[in-house]
Tab-separated table of C-alpha atoms in Angstrom:
chain	number	residue	atom	x	y	z
W	1	MET	CA	0.013	-0.013	0.077
W	2	ASN	CA	1.187	3.476	-1.179
W	3	ILE	CA	-0.470	6.975	-1.428
W	4	GLU	CA	0.773	6.389	-5.145
W	5	MET	CA	-2.214	3.507	-5.132
W	6	ILE	CA	-4.562	5.912	-3.412
W	7	GLU	CA	-3.978	8.847	-6.090
W	8	ALA	CA	-4.645	6.414	-9.072
W	9	ALA	CA	-7.959	5.200	-7.545
W	10	ALA	CA	-9.030	8.669	-7.073
W	11	THR	CA	-8.486	9.255	-10.985
W	12	ARG	CA	-10.290	6.028	-11.729
W	13	LEU	CA	-13.215	7.028	-9.166
W	14	LYS	CA	-13.293	10.746	-10.859
W	15	GLY	CA	-16.817	11.210	-12.694
W	16	HIS	CA	-18.139	7.971	-10.749
W	17	ALA	CA	-18.153	8.472	-7.071
W	18	ARG	CA	-19.725	11.270	-5.574
W	19	ARG	CA	-17.499	13.715	-3.725
W	20	THR	CA	-18.784	14.481	-0.137
W	21	PRO	CA	-18.482	17.838	1.673
W	22	LEU	CA	-17.501	18.555	5.177
W	23	LEU	CA	-20.812	19.570	7.164
W	24	SER	CA	-20.869	21.718	10.303
W	25	SER	CA	-23.698	22.556	12.821
W	26	PRO	CA	-23.218	25.035	15.852
W	27	PHE	CA	-25.389	22.583	17.869
W	28	LEU	CA	-23.134	19.843	17.130
W	29	ASP	CA	-20.117	22.255	18.096
W	30	GLU	CA	-21.776	23.031	21.504
W	31	ILE	CA	-22.413	19.194	22.102
W	32	ALA	CA	-18.939	18.447	21.526
W	33	GLY	CA	-17.376	21.396	23.358
W	34	ARG	CA	-14.926	21.886	20.082
W	35	ARG	CA	-15.479	22.569	16.233
W	36	VAL	CA	-17.239	19.468	14.587
W	37	LEU	CA	-17.082	18.794	10.521
W	38	VAL	CA	-18.796	15.670	9.731
W	39	LYS	CA	-17.830	13.946	6.172
W	40	PRO	CA	-21.382	12.119	5.033
W	41	GLU	CA	-20.268	9.088	3.125
W	42	CYS	CA	-24.013	7.873	3.814
W	43	LEU	CA	-24.599	10.453	0.660
W	44	GLN	CA	-22.317	7.953	-1.593
W	45	HIS	CA	-23.757	5.367	-3.986
W	46	THR	CA	-25.541	2.834	-2.509
W	47	GLY	CA	-25.493	4.599	0.808
W	48	SER	CA	-21.748	4.058	1.984
W	49	PHE	CA	-18.170	4.315	1.538
W	50	LYS	CA	-18.056	0.853	-0.008
W	51	PHE	CA	-18.814	1.813	-3.196
W	52	ARG	CA	-15.356	3.713	-3.417
W	53	GLY	CA	-13.299	0.374	-2.616
W	54	ALA	CA	-15.699	-1.581	-5.350
W	55	TRP	CA	-15.017	0.777	-7.895
W	56	SER	CA	-11.217	0.918	-7.481
W	57	ALA	CA	-10.966	-2.801	-7.439
W	58	ILE	CA	-13.530	-3.978	-10.337
W	59	SER	CA	-12.162	-0.521	-12.568
W	60	ALA	CA	-8.352	-1.893	-12.089
W	61	LEU	CA	-9.034	-5.464	-13.197
W	62	ASP	CA	-7.989	-6.693	-16.476
W	63	PRO	CA	-10.793	-6.044	-19.009
W	64	GLU	CA	-10.969	-10.046	-19.600
W	65	LEU	CA	-10.996	-11.189	-15.965
W	66	ARG	CA	-13.730	-8.333	-15.353
W	67	ALA	CA	-15.988	-9.521	-18.328
W	68	ARG	CA	-16.226	-12.698	-16.577
W	69	GLY	CA	-17.441	-11.689	-13.361
W	70	VAL	CA	-16.895	-10.624	-9.698
W	71	ILE	CA	-17.753	-12.463	-6.471
W	72	ALA	CA	-18.108	-10.922	-2.874
W	73	PHE	CA	-19.085	-12.063	0.617
W	74	SER	CA	-21.464	-9.584	2.365
W	75	SER	CA	-24.216	-9.084	4.192
W	76	GLY	CA	-24.986	-5.666	3.379
W	77	ASN	CA	-22.875	-2.381	2.647
W	78	HIS	CA	-20.206	-4.108	0.527
W	79	ALA	CA	-22.327	-6.141	-1.031
W	80	GLN	CA	-24.514	-3.497	-2.751
W	81	GLY	CA	-21.131	-1.705	-3.362
W	82	VAL	CA	-19.789	-4.531	-5.585
W	83	ALA	CA	-22.953	-4.754	-7.012
W	84	LEU	CA	-23.623	-1.501	-8.406
W	85	ALA	CA	-19.760	-1.089	-9.143
W	86	ALA	CA	-20.091	-4.177	-11.239
W	87	LYS	CA	-23.358	-3.032	-13.110
W	88	MET	CA	-21.619	-0.026	-14.147
W	89	HIS	CA	-18.789	-1.826	-15.839
W	90	GLY	CA	-20.972	-4.246	-17.407
W	91	ALA	CA	-19.491	-6.980	-15.664
W	92	PRO	CA	-21.538	-9.942	-13.844
W	93	ALA	CA	-21.545	-9.899	-9.884
W	94	VAL	CA	-22.102	-13.256	-7.417
W	95	ILE	CA	-22.810	-11.669	-3.759
W	96	ILE	CA	-22.820	-14.746	-1.130
W	97	MET	CA	-25.099	-13.458	1.428
W	98	PRO	CA	-26.433	-15.156	4.649
W	99	ALA	CA	-29.888	-16.232	4.373
W	100	ASP	CA	-31.132	-14.524	7.364
W	101	ALA	CA	-29.625	-10.732	6.104
W	102	PRO	CA	-32.261	-8.170	6.338
W	103	ALA	CA	-34.801	-8.635	3.299
W	104	LEU	CA	-34.076	-5.198	2.074
W	105	LYS	CA	-30.753	-5.687	2.060
W	106	LEU	CA	-31.020	-8.732	-0.151
W	107	ALA	CA	-33.472	-6.977	-2.281
W	108	ASN	CA	-31.588	-4.125	-3.081
W	109	THR	CA	-28.619	-6.217	-3.858
W	110	ALA	CA	-30.701	-8.127	-6.420
W	111	ALA	CA	-31.945	-5.181	-7.594
W	112	LEU	CA	-28.569	-3.646	-8.565
W	113	GLY	CA	-27.843	-6.319	-10.976
W	114	ALA	CA	-26.094	-8.898	-8.725
W	115	GLU	CA	-26.698	-12.675	-8.509
W	116	VAL	CA	-27.657	-13.135	-4.714
W	117	VAL	CA	-26.540	-16.952	-3.494
W	118	THR	CA	-27.674	-17.062	0.112
W	119	TYR	CA	-26.493	-19.917	2.689
W	120	ASP	CA	-26.928	-20.967	6.235
W	121	ARG	CA	-24.655	-19.276	8.526
W	122	ALA	CA	-24.973	-22.255	11.221
W	123	THR	CA	-24.613	-25.106	8.701
W	124	GLU	CA	-22.992	-24.028	5.445
W	125	ASP	CA	-19.443	-22.570	4.986
W	126	ARG	CA	-19.586	-19.349	2.713
W	127	ASP	CA	-15.464	-19.684	1.617
W	128	GLU	CA	-16.630	-23.435	0.440
W	129	ILE	CA	-19.685	-22.217	-1.779
W	130	GLY	CA	-17.847	-18.732	-2.920
W	131	GLY	CA	-14.579	-20.858	-3.593
W	132	ARG	CA	-16.386	-23.279	-5.943
W	133	LEU	CA	-18.320	-20.754	-7.743
W	134	ALA	CA	-15.198	-18.473	-8.065
W	135	GLU	CA	-13.559	-21.806	-9.803
W	136	GLU	CA	-16.234	-22.781	-11.759
W	137	ARG	CA	-17.281	-19.425	-13.361
W	138	GLY	CA	-13.478	-17.835	-13.420
W	139	LEU	CA	-14.737	-15.251	-11.105
W	140	THR	CA	-12.555	-12.549	-9.108
W	141	LEU	CA	-12.830	-12.193	-5.530
W	142	ILE	CA	-13.372	-8.603	-4.434
W	143	LYS	CA	-12.300	-8.656	-0.438
W	144	PRO	CA	-14.239	-6.261	1.771
W	145	PHE	CA	-11.459	-4.639	3.530
W	146	ASP	CA	-8.013	-6.569	3.326
W	147	GLU	CA	-7.194	-5.990	-0.299
W	148	PRO	CA	-4.793	-3.217	-1.379
W	149	LEU	CA	-6.898	-2.003	-4.538
W	150	VAL	CA	-10.122	-1.791	-2.233
W	151	ILE	CA	-8.223	0.010	0.460
W	152	ALA	CA	-6.981	2.708	-2.176
W	153	GLY	CA	-10.463	3.489	-3.082
W	154	GLN	CA	-11.436	3.884	0.494
W	155	GLY	CA	-8.700	6.080	1.043
W	156	THR	CA	-9.730	8.436	-1.806
W	157	ALA	CA	-12.129	10.080	1.042
W	158	GLY	CA	-9.000	10.666	2.828
W	159	LEU	CA	-7.950	13.093	-0.147
W	160	GLU	CA	-10.775	14.758	-0.046
W	161	ILE	CA	-10.857	15.387	3.743
W	162	ALA	CA	-7.136	16.453	3.436
W	163	GLU	CA	-7.990	18.910	0.480
W	164	ASP	CA	-11.400	20.398	2.319
W	165	ALA	CA	-9.604	20.862	5.614
W	166	LYS	CA	-6.776	22.618	3.786
W	167	ALA	CA	-9.510	25.187	2.149
W	168	LEU	CA	-10.730	25.792	5.488
W	169	GLY	CA	-7.415	26.390	6.890
W	170	ILE	CA	-6.991	23.616	9.136
W	171	ASP	CA	-3.701	22.320	9.357
W	172	LYS	CA	-4.706	19.834	12.826
W	173	ALA	CA	-7.512	17.969	13.888
W	174	GLU	CA	-8.352	14.614	14.996
W	175	VAL	CA	-10.140	12.528	12.450
W	176	LEU	CA	-12.716	9.833	13.546
W	177	ILE	CA	-13.388	6.806	11.261
W	178	CYS	CA	-16.074	4.128	11.662
W	179	CYS	CA	-13.700	1.217	11.874
W	180	GLY	CA	-14.387	-2.544	11.159
W	181	GLY	CA	-11.611	-4.421	9.545
W	182	GLY	CA	-9.701	-1.145	8.805
W	183	GLY	CA	-9.947	-0.728	5.092
W	184	LEU	CA	-11.473	2.750	5.493
W	185	THR	CA	-9.144	3.659	8.581
W	186	SER	CA	-5.778	2.605	7.099
W	187	GLY	CA	-6.712	4.131	3.579
W	188	VAL	CA	-7.813	7.269	5.201
W	189	ALA	CA	-4.608	7.191	7.205
W	190	LEU	CA	-2.182	6.876	4.179
W	191	ALA	CA	-3.944	9.882	2.526
W	192	CYS	CA	-3.730	12.160	5.545
W	193	ALA	CA	-0.183	11.292	6.031
W	194	ALA	CA	0.593	12.092	2.722
W	195	HIS	CA	-1.442	15.215	2.152
W	196	ALA	CA	-2.072	16.457	5.713
W	197	PRO	CA	0.199	15.250	8.273
W	198	GLY	CA	-1.525	17.337	11.132
W	199	LEU	CA	-4.703	15.362	10.484
W	200	ARG	CA	-4.321	12.218	13.207
W	201	VAL	CA	-6.569	9.487	11.964
W	202	ARG	CA	-8.488	7.421	15.255
W	203	PRO	CA	-10.663	4.114	14.745
W	204	VAL	CA	-14.031	4.268	16.411
W	205	GLU	CA	-15.815	1.023	17.231
W	206	PRO	CA	-18.604	-0.246	19.300
W	207	GLU	CA	-17.905	-1.366	23.027
W	208	GLY	CA	-17.445	-5.058	23.378
W	209	PHE	CA	-16.347	-5.314	19.597
W	210	GLU	CA	-12.930	-2.745	19.742
W	211	ASP	CA	-10.923	-5.616	18.095
W	212	VAL	CA	-8.680	-2.861	16.485
W	213	LYS	CA	-8.539	-0.482	19.730
W	214	ARG	CA	-7.201	-3.475	21.744
W	215	SER	CA	-4.866	-4.545	18.784
W	216	LEU	CA	-3.307	-0.867	18.680
W	217	GLU	CA	-2.939	-1.080	22.720
W	218	ASP	CA	-1.145	-4.564	22.679
W	219	GLY	CA	0.720	-4.173	19.337
W	220	GLU	CA	-0.469	-7.215	17.648
W	221	ILE	CA	-3.853	-8.367	16.259
W	222	ARG	CA	-6.348	-9.487	18.737
W	223	ARG	CA	-9.893	-10.868	17.916
W	224	ASN	CA	-13.559	-10.277	19.110
W	225	PRO	CA	-14.857	-12.752	21.453
W	226	ALA	CA	-18.200	-12.488	19.587
W	227	LEU	CA	-19.195	-11.682	16.152
W	228	SER	CA	-22.575	-10.523	16.687
W	229	GLY	CA	-24.978	-9.324	19.364
W	230	ASN	CA	-24.420	-5.421	18.642
W	231	ILE	CA	-26.858	-2.756	16.669
W	232	CYS	CA	-23.392	-1.622	14.970
W	233	ASP	CA	-23.687	-4.823	12.731
W	234	ALA	CA	-22.081	-3.114	9.562
W	235	ILE	CA	-18.951	-2.737	11.457
W	236	ILE	CA	-18.460	-5.711	13.399
W	237	THR	CA	-15.784	-7.877	11.954
W	238	PRO	CA	-13.561	-10.474	13.936
W	239	GLN	CA	-10.492	-8.606	13.878
W	240	PRO	CA	-8.188	-6.115	11.958
W	241	GLY	CA	-6.916	-7.212	8.439
W	242	GLU	CA	-3.400	-8.860	8.040
W	243	ILE	CA	-2.635	-5.956	5.423
W	244	THR	CA	-4.835	-3.311	7.151
W	245	PHE	CA	-3.340	-3.472	10.749
W	246	PRO	CA	0.245	-2.673	10.163
W	247	ILE	CA	-0.842	0.616	8.349
W	248	MET	CA	-3.046	1.806	11.596
W	249	LYS	CA	-0.396	0.546	13.963
W	250	GLU	CA	1.970	3.136	11.954
W	251	LEU	CA	-0.350	5.999	11.567
W	252	CYS	CA	-3.512	6.148	13.675
W	253	GLY	CA	-3.993	7.236	17.182
W	254	PRO	CA	-5.338	5.283	20.053
W	255	GLY	CA	-8.964	3.936	19.281
W	256	ILE	CA	-12.118	4.609	21.035
W	257	ALA	CA	-15.027	2.648	21.990
W	258	VAL	CA	-18.839	3.982	22.097
W	259	SER	CA	-21.805	2.388	23.545
W	260	GLU	CA	-24.934	1.542	21.688
W	261	HIS	CA	-26.814	4.298	23.265
W	262	GLU	CA	-24.301	6.763	21.939
W	263	ALA	CA	-24.711	5.448	18.569
W	264	LEU	CA	-28.278	5.928	18.314
W	265	ALA	CA	-27.505	9.632	19.668
W	266	ALA	CA	-25.563	10.407	17.186
W	267	VAL	CA	-27.903	9.029	14.330
W	268	ALA	CA	-30.508	11.129	15.976
W	269	GLN	CA	-28.152	14.187	16.087
W	270	ALA	CA	-26.925	13.637	12.577
W	271	PHE	CA	-30.566	13.717	11.239
W	272	LEU	CA	-31.847	16.589	13.352
W	273	ARG	CA	-28.558	18.937	13.027
W	274	LEU	CA	-27.393	17.973	9.575
W	275	LYS	CA	-30.664	16.589	7.994
W	276	ILE	CA	-28.948	13.096	6.598
W	277	VAL	CA	-29.826	9.789	7.732
W	278	ALA	CA	-27.258	7.661	9.235
W	279	GLU	CA	-27.169	3.502	10.531
W	280	PRO	CA	-25.588	3.230	13.890
W	281	GLY	CA	-22.416	1.747	12.773
W	282	GLY	CA	-21.799	4.347	10.340
W	283	ALA	CA	-22.295	6.930	13.162
W	284	VAL	CA	-19.848	5.635	15.762
W	285	ALA	CA	-17.348	8.154	14.838
W	286	LEU	CA	-19.932	10.964	15.536
W	287	ALA	CA	-20.745	9.589	18.745
W	288	ALA	CA	-17.031	9.729	19.744
W	289	ALA	CA	-16.829	13.161	18.801
W	290	LEU	CA	-20.091	14.177	20.433
W	291	TYR	CA	-19.871	12.401	23.792
W	292	HIS	CA	-16.128	11.351	24.114
W	293	ALA	CA	-14.491	14.792	24.464
W	294	GLN	CA	-12.155	13.649	27.148
W	295	GLU	CA	-10.516	11.287	24.758
W	296	LEU	CA	-9.789	13.676	22.093
W	297	GLU	CA	-7.084	16.498	21.441
W	298	GLY	CA	-7.492	19.936	19.662
W	299	ASP	CA	-10.136	22.228	19.067
W	300	THR	CA	-11.374	20.662	15.720
W	301	VAL	CA	-12.676	16.973	15.095
W	302	ILE	CA	-13.563	15.736	11.802
W	303	ALA	CA	-15.861	12.675	12.008
W	304	MET	CA	-17.061	10.720	9.180
W	305	ILE	CA	-20.337	9.094	8.699
W	306	SER	CA	-19.568	5.790	6.731
W	307	GLY	CA	-23.164	4.680	6.170
W	308	GLY	CA	-26.950	5.386	6.020
W	309	ASN	CA	-28.387	1.993	5.448
W	310	VAL	CA	-30.573	1.692	8.391
W	311	ASP	CA	-34.188	0.380	8.322
W	312	PRO	CA	-37.125	2.469	9.715
W	313	GLU	CA	-37.527	0.554	12.829
W	314	MET	CA	-33.817	1.055	13.951
W	315	PHE	CA	-34.198	4.618	12.751
W	316	SER	CA	-37.025	5.259	14.681
W	317	ARG	CA	-35.519	4.022	17.716
W	318	ALA	CA	-32.349	6.411	17.648
W	319	LEU	CA	-34.829	9.277	17.046
W	320	ALA	CA	-36.778	8.079	20.374
W	321	THR	CA	-33.478	9.276	22.033
W	322	LEU	CA	-34.104	12.919	21.519
């Protein structure tokens, strides 16, 4: 991984990905006790930053390989990002999804043109299913985070943060990123280190699933004891990636863990003050900015809202915190 890969991905993404702005609200500043700027990747195609990495990886494939198609494992945002990017390239896409994934996510992935293959989490091995299909059809696997071309695509959001911060006269800030396996966090960290070294990236995770935070503290990869049981499901992964962790270890500040209630409150504040829709997992960085002031440094914080694919029931639950 290097900054040149991220800059090349930005060239391939130009005119295809949405450039998301930095938003602000005096009401959020008051809660946080410092200036808060929010990058709403929930406004990206398919409702999350995942489109960036999917487009980066698919656009870089050899045309012959791309024509055969791609395959991905996902229960949500990565699935939809890969499905749309493949469709826009005219390439077939197969997405392996758990049968108990939300019906809306299954339907949306299919509606974007992908072939959805479901499996039973309890009795079937998705890797076996995916490996068989990939071999039979000559499909290329697009990993969700531990893949250089995907990291490069996610890092383009960091290039935008660096450029927009400079335009606002900001040369020092904490940059809070919702973190699962670390693809987005490591990509943004690489971009900021190269173009805005005064911006320090901090990974943010749900309490009880802060494997990246613990890994950074211990200096080696740590796993989560559980893989489910939190409303921030979009960013729950077993452990940091083999590629992403060394980058985060070198470039990121300490991790932050937020509660479910704080994530829901951040969803509500994003809607109330910025008029945008976030999912709980996509709002943990904003939650850290608003409710973990004592863990932050400086007078400015930039928080990314990484996704907005929330169902009405969960959104109503969030609004009830107001």
